[in-house]
Amino acid sequence: EIVLTQSPGTLSLSPGERATLSCRASQSVSSSYLAWYQQKPGQAPRLLIYGASSRATGIPDRFSGSGSGTDFTLTISRLEPEDFAVYYCQQYGSSPTFGQGTKVEIK
Amino acid sequence: QVQLVQSGAEVKKPGASVKVSCKASGYTFTSYGISWVRQAPGQGLEWMGWISAYNGNTNYAQKLQGRVTMTTDTSTSTAYMELRSLRSDDTAVYYCARDFLPFAVVVGNWFDPWGQGTLVTVSS
């Protein structure tokens, strides 16, 4: 099983600031089968990024994904009030797994 | 629009079984796989397994093998997840989520969209 470790656990930032979230895999993620999801309290996760760097339909371009192999990054260029949430990375190989999440909170 | 609507909250006693449904609309049900993901209170996401609505192939998470069964009813475009021998640590919100790409014969797809979630509480 591929273990995904996200860091930091919590990111305290102000609106307008840049957020950089990390996701590290215990072994190489094949074909960049890496996705990012956003989850707000009481809601289902929402797809942001797939294939490590492709934005899902309707996702603003302030969200971007990068990386390959074992190291992946989600960047939010300028935080909007609605971006404060928990973010999960996921590898969707033969046995999908999720990271433990990074909470982006208002400073 | 593509939508997954799940059944309502359940309260079960330890040792019982629960069956959660996920009714799909807005797309050809048999063209896509469905995964089930759960989230314990205040915790992260855990993938439970996947079923192809095309041919019924399944792939279950190893830790749930023997306790979980996923099925589909193509006549009603509904997917089901049954979990048996419930324990208190099975208390969670259970989500269904559709493969983004169609015609997958094995698990290996990102998930979009997701159902609204079903809270299952296991308590004596």
Short mmCIF file of N, CA, C and O in Angstrom, two decimals, chain A residues 39 88 100, chain B residues 39-45:
data_model
loop_
_atom_site.label_atom_id
_atom_site.label_comp_id
_atom_site.label_asym_id
_atom_site.label_seq_id
_atom_site.Cartn_x
_atom_site.Cartn_y
_atom_site.Cartn_z
N GLN A 39 -12.22 19.74 1.05
CA GLN A 39 -13.41 19.38 1.84
C GLN A 39 -13.70 20.46 2.86
O GLN A 39 -12.83 20.85 3.64
N TYR A 88 -6.98 17.17 0.75
CA TYR A 88 -6.47 15.80 0.76
C TYR A 88 -5.82 15.47 -0.58
O TYR A 88 -6.38 15.81 -1.64
N GLN A 100 -3.47 12.27 5.04
CA GLN A 100 -4.24 12.54 6.25
C GLN A 100 -4.88 13.92 6.25
O GLN A 100 -5.67 14.24 7.15
N GLN B 39 -15.31 8.15 6.29
CA GLN B 39 -14.61 9.17 7.07
C GLN B 39 -15.13 9.12 8.50
O GLN B 39 -16.27 9.51 8.76
N ALA B 40 -14.31 8.62 9.41
CA ALA B 40 -14.66 8.60 10.83
C ALA B 40 -14.71 10.03 11.36
O ALA B 40 -14.08 10.93 10.78
N PRO B 41 -15.45 10.27 12.44
CA PRO B 41 -15.59 11.64 12.97
C PRO B 41 -14.25 12.31 13.21
O PRO B 41 -13.39 11.76 13.90
N GLY B 42 -14.06 13.46 12.60
CA GLY B 42 -12.84 14.23 12.78
C GLY B 42 -11.60 13.63 12.13
O GLY B 42 -10.49 14.13 12.37
N GLN B 43 -11.78 12.60 11.33
CA GLN B 43 -10.63 11.91 10.73
C GLN B 43 -10.57 12.12 9.22
O GLN B 43 -11.37 12.85 8.65
N GLY B 44 -9.60 11.46 8.59
CA GLY B 44 -9.40 11.58 7.15
C GLY B 44 -10.24 10.59 6.37
O GLY B 44 -11.15 9.94 6.90
N LEU B 45 -9.92 10.48 5.09
CA LEU B 45 -10.69 9.65 4.15
C LEU B 45 -10.05 8.28 4.00
O LEU B 45 -8.81 8.17 3.90
#
